Coordinates of C-alpha atoms in Angstrom, one line a residue:
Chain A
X1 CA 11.9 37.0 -41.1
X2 CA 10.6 40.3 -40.0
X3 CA 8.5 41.1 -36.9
X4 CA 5.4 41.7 -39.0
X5 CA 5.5 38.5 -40.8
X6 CA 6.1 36.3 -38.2
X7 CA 3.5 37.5 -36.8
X8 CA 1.2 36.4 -40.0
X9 CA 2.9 33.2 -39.9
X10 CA 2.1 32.7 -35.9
X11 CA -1.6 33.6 -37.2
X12 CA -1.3 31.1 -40.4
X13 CA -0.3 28.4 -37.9
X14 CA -2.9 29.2 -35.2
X15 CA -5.3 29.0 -38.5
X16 CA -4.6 26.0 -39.9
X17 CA -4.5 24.2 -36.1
X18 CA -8.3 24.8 -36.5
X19 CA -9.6 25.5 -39.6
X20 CA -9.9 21.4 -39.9
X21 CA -13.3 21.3 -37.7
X22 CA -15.2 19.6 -40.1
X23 CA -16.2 15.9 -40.3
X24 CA -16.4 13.9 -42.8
X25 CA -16.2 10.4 -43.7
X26 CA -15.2 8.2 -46.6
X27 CA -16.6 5.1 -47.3
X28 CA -15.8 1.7 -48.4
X29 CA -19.4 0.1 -49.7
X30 CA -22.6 1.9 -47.8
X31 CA -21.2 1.6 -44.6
X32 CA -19.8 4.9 -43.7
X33 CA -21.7 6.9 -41.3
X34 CA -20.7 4.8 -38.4
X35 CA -17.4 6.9 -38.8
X36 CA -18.9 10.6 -38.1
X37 CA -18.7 10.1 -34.7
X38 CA -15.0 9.4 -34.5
X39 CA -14.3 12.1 -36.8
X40 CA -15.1 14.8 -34.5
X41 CA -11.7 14.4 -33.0
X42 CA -10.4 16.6 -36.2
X43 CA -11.9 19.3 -35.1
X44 CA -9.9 19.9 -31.9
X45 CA -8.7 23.5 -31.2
X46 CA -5.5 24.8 -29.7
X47 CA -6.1 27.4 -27.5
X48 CA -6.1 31.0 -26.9
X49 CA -6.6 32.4 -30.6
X50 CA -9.6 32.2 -32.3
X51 CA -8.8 31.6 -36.0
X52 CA -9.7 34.0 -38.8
X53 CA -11.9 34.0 -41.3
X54 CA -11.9 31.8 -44.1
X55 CA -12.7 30.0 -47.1
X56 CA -11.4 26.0 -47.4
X57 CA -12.2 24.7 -51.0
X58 CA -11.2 21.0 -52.1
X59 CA -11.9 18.5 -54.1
X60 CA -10.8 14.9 -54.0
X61 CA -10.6 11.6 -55.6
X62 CA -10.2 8.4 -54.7
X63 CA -9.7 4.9 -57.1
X64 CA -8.5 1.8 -56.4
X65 CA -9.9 -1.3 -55.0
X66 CA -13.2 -1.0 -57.4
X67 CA -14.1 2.1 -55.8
X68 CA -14.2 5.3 -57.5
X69 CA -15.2 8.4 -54.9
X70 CA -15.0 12.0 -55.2
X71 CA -17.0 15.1 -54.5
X72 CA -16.1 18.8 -53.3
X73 CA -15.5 19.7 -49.8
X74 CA -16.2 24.2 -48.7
X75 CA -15.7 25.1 -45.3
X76 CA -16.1 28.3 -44.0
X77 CA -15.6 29.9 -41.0
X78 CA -16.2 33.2 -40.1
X79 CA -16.0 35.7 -37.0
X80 CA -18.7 37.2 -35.0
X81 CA -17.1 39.6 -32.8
X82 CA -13.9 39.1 -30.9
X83 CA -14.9 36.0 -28.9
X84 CA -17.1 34.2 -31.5
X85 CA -16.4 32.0 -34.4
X86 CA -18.9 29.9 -36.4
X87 CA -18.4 27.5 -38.9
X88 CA -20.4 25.7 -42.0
X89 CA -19.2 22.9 -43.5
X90 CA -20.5 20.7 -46.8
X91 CA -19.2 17.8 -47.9
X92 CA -20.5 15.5 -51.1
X93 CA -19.4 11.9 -51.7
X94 CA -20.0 11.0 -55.2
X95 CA -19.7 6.7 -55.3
X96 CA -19.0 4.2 -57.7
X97 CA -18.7 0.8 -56.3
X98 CA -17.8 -2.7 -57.6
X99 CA -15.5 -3.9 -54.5
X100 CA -14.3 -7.2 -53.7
X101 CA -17.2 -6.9 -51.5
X102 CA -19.8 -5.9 -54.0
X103 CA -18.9 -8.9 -56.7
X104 CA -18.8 -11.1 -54.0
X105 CA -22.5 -10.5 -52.7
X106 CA -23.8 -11.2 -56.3
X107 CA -24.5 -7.7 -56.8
X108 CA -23.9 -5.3 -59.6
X109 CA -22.0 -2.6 -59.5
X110 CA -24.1 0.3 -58.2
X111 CA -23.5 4.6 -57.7
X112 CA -24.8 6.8 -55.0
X113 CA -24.3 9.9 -53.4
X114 CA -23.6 10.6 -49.6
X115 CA -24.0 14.5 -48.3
X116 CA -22.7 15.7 -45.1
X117 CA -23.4 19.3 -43.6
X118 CA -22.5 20.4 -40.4
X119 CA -21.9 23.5 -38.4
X120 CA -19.3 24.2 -35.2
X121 CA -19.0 27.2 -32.9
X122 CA -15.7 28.1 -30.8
X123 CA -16.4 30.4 -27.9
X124 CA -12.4 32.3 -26.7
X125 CA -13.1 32.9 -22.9
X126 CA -9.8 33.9 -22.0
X127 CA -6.5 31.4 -22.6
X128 CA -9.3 28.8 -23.5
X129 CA -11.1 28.2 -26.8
X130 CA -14.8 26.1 -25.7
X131 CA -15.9 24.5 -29.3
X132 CA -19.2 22.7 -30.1
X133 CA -21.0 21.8 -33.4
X134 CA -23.3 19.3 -35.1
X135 CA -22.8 16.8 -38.0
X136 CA -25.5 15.3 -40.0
X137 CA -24.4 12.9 -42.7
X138 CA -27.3 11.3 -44.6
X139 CA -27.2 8.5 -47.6
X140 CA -30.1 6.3 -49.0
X141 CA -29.3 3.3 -46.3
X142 CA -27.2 5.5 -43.7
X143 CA -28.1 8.4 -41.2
X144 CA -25.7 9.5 -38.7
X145 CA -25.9 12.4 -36.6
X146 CA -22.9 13.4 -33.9
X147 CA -22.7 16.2 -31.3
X148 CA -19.4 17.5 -29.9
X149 CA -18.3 19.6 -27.3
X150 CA -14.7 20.2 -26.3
X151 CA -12.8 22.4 -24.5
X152 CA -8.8 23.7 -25.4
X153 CA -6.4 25.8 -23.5
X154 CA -2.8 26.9 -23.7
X155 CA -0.8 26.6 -20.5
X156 CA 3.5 27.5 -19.0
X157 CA 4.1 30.2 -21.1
X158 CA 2.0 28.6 -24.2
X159 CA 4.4 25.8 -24.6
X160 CA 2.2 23.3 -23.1
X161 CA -1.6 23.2 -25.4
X162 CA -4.3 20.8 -23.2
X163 CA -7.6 19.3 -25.7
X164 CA -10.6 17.8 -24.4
X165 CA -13.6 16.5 -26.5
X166 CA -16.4 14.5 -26.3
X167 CA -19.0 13.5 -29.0
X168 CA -21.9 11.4 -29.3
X169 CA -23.2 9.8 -32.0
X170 CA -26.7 9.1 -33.0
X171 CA -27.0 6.2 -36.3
X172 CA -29.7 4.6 -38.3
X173 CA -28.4 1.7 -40.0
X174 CA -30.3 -0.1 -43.3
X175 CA -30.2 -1.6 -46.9
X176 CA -30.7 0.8 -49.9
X177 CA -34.3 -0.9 -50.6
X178 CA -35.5 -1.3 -46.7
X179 CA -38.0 0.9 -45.2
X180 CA -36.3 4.2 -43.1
X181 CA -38.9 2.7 -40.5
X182 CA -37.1 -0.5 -40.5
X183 CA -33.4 0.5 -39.7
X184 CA -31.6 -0.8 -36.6
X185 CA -29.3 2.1 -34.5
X186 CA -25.9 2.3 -34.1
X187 CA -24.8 5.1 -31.0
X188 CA -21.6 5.8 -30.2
X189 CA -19.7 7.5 -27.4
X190 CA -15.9 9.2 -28.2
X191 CA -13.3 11.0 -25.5
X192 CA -10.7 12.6 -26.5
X193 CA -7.6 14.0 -25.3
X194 CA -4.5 16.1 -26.9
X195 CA -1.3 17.8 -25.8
X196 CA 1.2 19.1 -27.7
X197 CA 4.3 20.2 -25.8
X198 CA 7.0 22.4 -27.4
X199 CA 10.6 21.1 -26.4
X200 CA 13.0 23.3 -27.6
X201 CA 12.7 26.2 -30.6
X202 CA 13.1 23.6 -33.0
X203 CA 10.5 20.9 -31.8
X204 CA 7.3 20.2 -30.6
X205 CA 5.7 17.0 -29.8
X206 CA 2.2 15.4 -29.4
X207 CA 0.1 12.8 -27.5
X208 CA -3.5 12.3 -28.7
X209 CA -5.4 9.2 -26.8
X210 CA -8.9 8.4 -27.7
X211 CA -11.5 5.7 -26.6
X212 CA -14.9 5.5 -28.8
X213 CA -17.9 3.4 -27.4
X214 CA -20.1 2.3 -29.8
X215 CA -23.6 0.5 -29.1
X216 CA -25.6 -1.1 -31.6
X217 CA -26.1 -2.6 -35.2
X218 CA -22.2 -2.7 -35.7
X219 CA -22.0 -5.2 -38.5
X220 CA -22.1 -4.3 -43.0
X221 CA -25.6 -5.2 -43.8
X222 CA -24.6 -5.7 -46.6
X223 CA -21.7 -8.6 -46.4
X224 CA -21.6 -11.9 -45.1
X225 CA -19.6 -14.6 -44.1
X226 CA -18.7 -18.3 -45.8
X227 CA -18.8 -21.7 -44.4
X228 CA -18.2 -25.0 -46.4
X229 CA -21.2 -26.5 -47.9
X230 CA -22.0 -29.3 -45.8
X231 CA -23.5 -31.1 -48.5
X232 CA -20.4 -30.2 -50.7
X233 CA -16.9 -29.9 -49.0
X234 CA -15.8 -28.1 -53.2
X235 CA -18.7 -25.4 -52.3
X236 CA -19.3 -22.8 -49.6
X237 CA -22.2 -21.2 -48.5
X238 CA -22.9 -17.8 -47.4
X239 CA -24.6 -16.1 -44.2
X240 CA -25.0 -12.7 -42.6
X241 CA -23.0 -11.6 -40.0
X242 CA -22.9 -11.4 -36.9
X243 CA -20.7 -8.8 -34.7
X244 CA -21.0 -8.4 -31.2
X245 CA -23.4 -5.6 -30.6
X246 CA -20.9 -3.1 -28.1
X247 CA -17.4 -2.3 -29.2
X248 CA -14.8 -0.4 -27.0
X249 CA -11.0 0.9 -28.6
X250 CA -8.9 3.0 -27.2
X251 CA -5.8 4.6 -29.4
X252 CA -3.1 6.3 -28.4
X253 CA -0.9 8.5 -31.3
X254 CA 2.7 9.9 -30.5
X255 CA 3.9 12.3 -32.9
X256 CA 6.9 14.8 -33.1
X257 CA 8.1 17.3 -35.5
X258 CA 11.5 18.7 -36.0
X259 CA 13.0 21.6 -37.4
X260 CA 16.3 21.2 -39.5
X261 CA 18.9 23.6 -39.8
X262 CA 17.5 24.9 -43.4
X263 CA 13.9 25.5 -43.4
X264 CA 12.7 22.4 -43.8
X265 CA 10.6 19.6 -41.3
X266 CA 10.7 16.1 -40.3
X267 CA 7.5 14.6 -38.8
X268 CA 7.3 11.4 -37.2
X269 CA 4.2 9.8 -35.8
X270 CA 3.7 6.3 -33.9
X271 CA -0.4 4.9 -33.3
X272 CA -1.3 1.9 -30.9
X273 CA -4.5 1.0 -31.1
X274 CA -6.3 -2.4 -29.6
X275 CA -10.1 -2.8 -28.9
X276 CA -12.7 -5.4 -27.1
X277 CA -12.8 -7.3 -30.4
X278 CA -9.2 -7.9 -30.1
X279 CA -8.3 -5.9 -33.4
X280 CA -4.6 -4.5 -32.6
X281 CA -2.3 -2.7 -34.9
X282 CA -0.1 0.2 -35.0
X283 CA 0.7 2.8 -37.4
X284 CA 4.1 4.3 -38.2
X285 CA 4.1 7.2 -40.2
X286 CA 7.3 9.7 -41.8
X287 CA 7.3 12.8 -43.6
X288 CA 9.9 15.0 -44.6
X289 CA 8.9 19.1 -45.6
X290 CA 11.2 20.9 -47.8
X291 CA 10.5 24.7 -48.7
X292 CA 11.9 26.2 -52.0
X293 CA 11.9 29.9 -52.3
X294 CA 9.5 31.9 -50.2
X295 CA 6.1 30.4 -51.0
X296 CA 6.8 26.5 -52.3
X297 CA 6.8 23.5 -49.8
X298 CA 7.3 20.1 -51.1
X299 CA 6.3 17.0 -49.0
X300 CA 7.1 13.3 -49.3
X301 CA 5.8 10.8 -46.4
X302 CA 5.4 7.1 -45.9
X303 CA 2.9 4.9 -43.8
X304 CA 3.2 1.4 -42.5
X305 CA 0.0 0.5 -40.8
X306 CA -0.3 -3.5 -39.7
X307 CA -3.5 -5.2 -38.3
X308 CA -4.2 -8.1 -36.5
X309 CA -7.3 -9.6 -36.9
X310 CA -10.5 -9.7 -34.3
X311 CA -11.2 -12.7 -32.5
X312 CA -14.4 -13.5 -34.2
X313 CA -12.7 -13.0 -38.2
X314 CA -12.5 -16.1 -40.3
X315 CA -12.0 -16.1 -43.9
X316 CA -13.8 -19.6 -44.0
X317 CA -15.7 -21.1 -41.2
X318 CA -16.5 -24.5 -40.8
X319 CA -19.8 -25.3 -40.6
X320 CA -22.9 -22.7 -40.4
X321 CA -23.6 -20.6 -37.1
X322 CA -19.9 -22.1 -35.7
X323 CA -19.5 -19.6 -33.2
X324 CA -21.7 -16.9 -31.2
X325 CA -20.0 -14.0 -33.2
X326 CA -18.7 -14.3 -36.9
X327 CA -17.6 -12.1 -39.6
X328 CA -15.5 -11.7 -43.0
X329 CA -15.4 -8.5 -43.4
X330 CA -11.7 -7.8 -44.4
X331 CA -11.2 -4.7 -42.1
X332 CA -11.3 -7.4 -39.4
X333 CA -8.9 -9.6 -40.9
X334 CA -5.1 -9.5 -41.0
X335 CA -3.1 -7.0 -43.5
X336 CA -0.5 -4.8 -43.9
X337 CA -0.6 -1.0 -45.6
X338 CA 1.5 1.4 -46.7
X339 CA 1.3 4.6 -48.1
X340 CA 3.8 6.6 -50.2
X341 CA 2.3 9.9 -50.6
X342 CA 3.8 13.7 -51.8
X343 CA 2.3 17.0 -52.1
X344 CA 3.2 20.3 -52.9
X345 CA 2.1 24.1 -52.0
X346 CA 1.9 27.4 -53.1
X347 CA 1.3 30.2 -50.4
X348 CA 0.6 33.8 -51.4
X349 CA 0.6 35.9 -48.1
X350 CA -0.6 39.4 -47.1
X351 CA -0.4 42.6 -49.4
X352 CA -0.5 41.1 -52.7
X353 CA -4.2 40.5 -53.7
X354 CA -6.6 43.1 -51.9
X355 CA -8.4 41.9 -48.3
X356 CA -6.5 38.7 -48.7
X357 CA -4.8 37.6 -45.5
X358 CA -3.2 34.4 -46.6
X359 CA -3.5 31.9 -49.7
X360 CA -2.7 28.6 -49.5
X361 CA -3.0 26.3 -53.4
X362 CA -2.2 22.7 -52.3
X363 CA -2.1 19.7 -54.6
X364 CA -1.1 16.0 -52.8
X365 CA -1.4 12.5 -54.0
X366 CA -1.0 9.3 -52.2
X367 CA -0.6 5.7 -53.4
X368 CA -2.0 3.1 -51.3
X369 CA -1.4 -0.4 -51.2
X370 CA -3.3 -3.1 -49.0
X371 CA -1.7 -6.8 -48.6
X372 CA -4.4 -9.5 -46.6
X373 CA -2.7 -12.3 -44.8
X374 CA -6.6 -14.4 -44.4
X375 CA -8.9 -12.8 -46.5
X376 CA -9.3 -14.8 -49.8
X377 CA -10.4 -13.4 -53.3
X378 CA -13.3 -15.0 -54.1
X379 CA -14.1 -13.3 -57.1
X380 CA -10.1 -14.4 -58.7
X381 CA -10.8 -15.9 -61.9
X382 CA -10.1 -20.0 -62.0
X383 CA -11.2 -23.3 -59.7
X384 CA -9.9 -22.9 -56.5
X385 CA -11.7 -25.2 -53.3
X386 CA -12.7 -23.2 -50.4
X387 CA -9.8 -21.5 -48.9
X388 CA -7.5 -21.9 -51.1
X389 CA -8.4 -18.6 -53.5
X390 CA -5.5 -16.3 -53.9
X391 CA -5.4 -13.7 -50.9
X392 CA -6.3 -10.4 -51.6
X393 CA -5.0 -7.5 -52.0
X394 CA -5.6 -4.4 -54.2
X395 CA -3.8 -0.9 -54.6
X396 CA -5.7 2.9 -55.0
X397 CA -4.6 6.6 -55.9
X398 CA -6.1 9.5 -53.6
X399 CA -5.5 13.1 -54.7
X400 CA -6.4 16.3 -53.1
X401 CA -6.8 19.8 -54.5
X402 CA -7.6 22.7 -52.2
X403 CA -7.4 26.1 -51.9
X404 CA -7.5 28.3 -48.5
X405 CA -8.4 32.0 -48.4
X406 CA -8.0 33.8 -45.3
X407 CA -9.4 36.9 -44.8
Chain B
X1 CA -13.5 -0.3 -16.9
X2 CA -11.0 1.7 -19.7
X3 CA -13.5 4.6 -19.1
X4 CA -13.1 4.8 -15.7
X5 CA -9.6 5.0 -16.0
X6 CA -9.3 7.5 -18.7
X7 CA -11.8 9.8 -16.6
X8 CA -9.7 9.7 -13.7
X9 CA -6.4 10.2 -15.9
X10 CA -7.9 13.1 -17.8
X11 CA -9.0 14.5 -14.1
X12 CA -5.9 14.1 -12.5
X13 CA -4.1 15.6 -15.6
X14 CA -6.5 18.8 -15.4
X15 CA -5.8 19.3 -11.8
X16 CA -2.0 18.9 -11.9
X17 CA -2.2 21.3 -14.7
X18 CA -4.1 24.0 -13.8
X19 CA -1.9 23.5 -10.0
X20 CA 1.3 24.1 -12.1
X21 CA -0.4 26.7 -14.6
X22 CA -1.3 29.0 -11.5
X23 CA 2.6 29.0 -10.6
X24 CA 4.6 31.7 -12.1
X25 CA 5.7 29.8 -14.9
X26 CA 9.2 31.0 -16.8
X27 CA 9.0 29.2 -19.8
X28 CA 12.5 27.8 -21.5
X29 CA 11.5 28.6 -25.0
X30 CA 10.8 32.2 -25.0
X31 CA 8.4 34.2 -27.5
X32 CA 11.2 35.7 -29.4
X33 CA 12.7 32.1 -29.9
X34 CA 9.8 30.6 -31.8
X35 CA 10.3 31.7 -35.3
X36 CA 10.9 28.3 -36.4
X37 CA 7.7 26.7 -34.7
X38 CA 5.8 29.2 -36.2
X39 CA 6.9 28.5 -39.7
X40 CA 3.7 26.7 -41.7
X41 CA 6.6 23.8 -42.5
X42 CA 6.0 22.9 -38.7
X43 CA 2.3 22.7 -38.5
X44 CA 1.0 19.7 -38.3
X45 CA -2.3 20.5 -40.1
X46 CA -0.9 22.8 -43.1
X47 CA -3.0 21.8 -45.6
X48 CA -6.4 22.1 -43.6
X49 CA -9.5 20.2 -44.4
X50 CA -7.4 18.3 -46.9
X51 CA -5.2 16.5 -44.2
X52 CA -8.2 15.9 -41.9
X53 CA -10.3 13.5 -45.2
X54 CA -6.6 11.5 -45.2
X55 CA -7.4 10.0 -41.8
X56 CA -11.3 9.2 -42.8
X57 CA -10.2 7.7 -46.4
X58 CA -7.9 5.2 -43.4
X59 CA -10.4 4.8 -41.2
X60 CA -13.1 3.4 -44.0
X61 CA -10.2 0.6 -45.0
X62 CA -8.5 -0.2 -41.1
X63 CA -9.5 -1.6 -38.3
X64 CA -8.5 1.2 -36.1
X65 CA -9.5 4.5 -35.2
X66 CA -8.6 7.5 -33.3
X67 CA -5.9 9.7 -32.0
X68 CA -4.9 10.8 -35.8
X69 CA -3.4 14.0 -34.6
X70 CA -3.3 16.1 -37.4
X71 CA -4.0 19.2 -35.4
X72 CA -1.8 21.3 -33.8
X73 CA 1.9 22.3 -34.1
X74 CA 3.3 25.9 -34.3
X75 CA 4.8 27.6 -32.3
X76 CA 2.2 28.4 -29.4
X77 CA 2.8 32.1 -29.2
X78 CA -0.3 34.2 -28.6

């Protein structure tokens, strides 16, 4: 590839390495915002180039489960001398939920609308990039607001890149018809830290650990927990839950990428992850990159993810108020997931439409499929006693469209 | 406790880094040899904002949380 390109592409790279510094979440039922906070860890930055200007369009769509969400994301960064870049971010989540969840509670199926706007900064002060922004993500029963800061910097010869963040996160948790003035807090606490370490001109590797503190009204107001009917063993009965009010996790991701001898890239990627409520599972993720041509890159990948449940999960408790801390929400139960997802992009790069850098037309889908070893359907159709309902399990389509100008 | 620990990792990582960083480093993949790692098939973020909602559309339906990656990659030529 000529000098001139490869220079482009070294750009390109440096561009899309940061031009994810955006948060957003996506939400099963109302409870979402309690994931801004974590979500700052997207926005890390590599070091020693600030990015250039750009526009990030996409839209996306998610079904499956009884959820249907989808909305627009526009991101756009944009230089302000040779040191300064800013960033503005909006996000919309468009929802249509009848759950598992939802059906279970009694309620009908119901639609709202979740925004999120935020706005970054990333300060180049020599080899190091110093980033910092704000998030606000507001919904009728859900306010979350997170600050960031972090710090990145390139080091031996650019072959080692060093990330450090840290973000706090300020929540107001509530039900759709409760009082703003009523809501409990949620505040979490996330540190951060990256490096990716090239190994040889055909690969590069990464370790990303992270451990988020969170503080507060943790639990779904909105589901609750079973117990048999004391007064009817064939019946249960429902009450709220009950979480522990701190949580601590701490995650660690390995991931490597590797060049084959056409131009084409394997990625593989390992995650650990345990926390103080004794939720442990791991992650194993593959995807292979195949370009055609000049400008066409095809991707197919593949994700195992496998849970075990926290200590205070029970599909079906005994008896009312069993134990201090109780809950049946299925995210703290034990499952399996995998994904099988593909994707393909167009790039058209510099000299072809006027004060266009680089553009990138991306279309990817993913299938999703979610098996529960202890979390019952309750809403399967026939007479089942408590705890012997089929176990759950549901399957859901997520597809992206964007489109990235640089200028 | 975990805290405590990672703050004294992340400090002794810093320090050992920026000791070795001052060195006169020769590095063993040199600029010229990083036309592969600078190809957007090696990025680990090539599809921008797009890959970053793929690890919130997880984290609304698992357990877990954190250290997604998703950023970096390349070839680290500036």
């Amino acid at each position: 590839m000529p000098k001139v390109e490869r220079e482009v592409v070294v750009v390109v790279t440096r561009v899309l390495k940061q031009a994810v510094s955006s948060r957003l979440t996506v939400r099963a039922l109302s409870l979402c915002g309690a994931l801004v906070g974590t979500l700052v860890a997207s926005s890390f930055v590599s070091g020693a180039t600030l990015p250039p200007d750009s526009v990030d369009l996409m839209y996306h769509n998610y079904d499956g489960g009884g959820m249907k969400i989808n909305g627009p994301s526009l991101l756009v960064r944009k230089s302000i001398g040779p040191q300064v870049s800013v960033t503005g971010h909006h996000y919309v989540d468009s929802i249509s939920a009848a759950s598992v969840d939802v059906i279970a509670s009694g309620a009908s199926e119901y639609e709202e609308e979740r925004t999120e706007m935020s706005g970054g900064v990333d300060f180049l002060y020599e080899k190091a990039i110093l980033s910092a922004g704000y998030t606000n993500s507001s919904e009728n029963d859900y306010e979350a607001n997170t600050a960031y800061f972090g710090i990145a910097q390139d080091f031996f010869g650019d072959l080692t890149s060093l990330s450090l963040a840290y973000a706090r996160g300020w929540d107001d948790v509530g039900k759709r018809d409760q009082d703003r003035s009523e809501f409990e807090e949620a505040n979490r606490q996330n540190y951060k830290l990256g490096v990716t370490q090239v190994l040889t001109k055909n690969a590069i590797i990464g370790l990303d650990v992270d451990v988020i503190t969170d503080e507060g009204k943790l639990e779904n107001p909105y589901r609750s927990n079973r117990f048999i009917d004391p007064g009817d063993a064939t019946n249960f009965l429902v009450q709220e839950e009950n979480y522990p009010d701190t949580r601590t996790s701490t995650a660690f991701g390995l991931r490597g990428m590797y060049y084959l001898p056409y131009r084409a890239s394997i990625k593989a990627e390992y995650r650990y992850f345990n926390d103080s409520w004794d939720i442990q599972s791991h992650t194993y993720d593959i995807a292979y990159s195949h370009a055609f041509q000049e400008s066409w890159i095809f991707e197919v990948s593949y994700r195992l993810y496998t849970q075990d449940q926290a200590e205070f999960y029970s599909d079906l408790f005994p008896f009312a108020n069993s134990q201090t801390h109780y809950g049946r929400d299925k995210e703290l139960s034990t499952y399996d997931g995998t994904t099988i997802g593909f994707g393909v992009s167009y790039e058209i790069k510099q000299g072809v439409i006027p004060f266009v850098k680089r553009m990138q037309f991306s279309l990817q889908g993913d299938y999703l499929d979610y098996q529960y070893e202890n979390f019952r359907d309750v809403t399967a159709e026939g007479s089942f006693l408590p705890g012997d309902e089929p176990l759950y399990q549901f399957d859901a389509w997520v597809t992206r469209t964007s489109l990235i100008v640089e200028f | 406790m975990k805290i405590r620990l990672l703050t004294r990792f992340v400090v002794i990582a810093l320090l050992s880094t920026m000791g070795v960083a001052c060195a006169d480093f020769k590095p063993w993949v040199k600029p010229y040899e990083r036309d592969n790692l600078a190809d957007p098939i090696m990025s680990l973020s090539r599809n921008g904002f797009a890959d970053t909602y793929m690890h919130h559309v997880y984290q609304a339906r698992e357990g877990a949380r954190g250290a997604e990656g998703g950023t970096g990659g390349g070839c680290g030529c500036n």
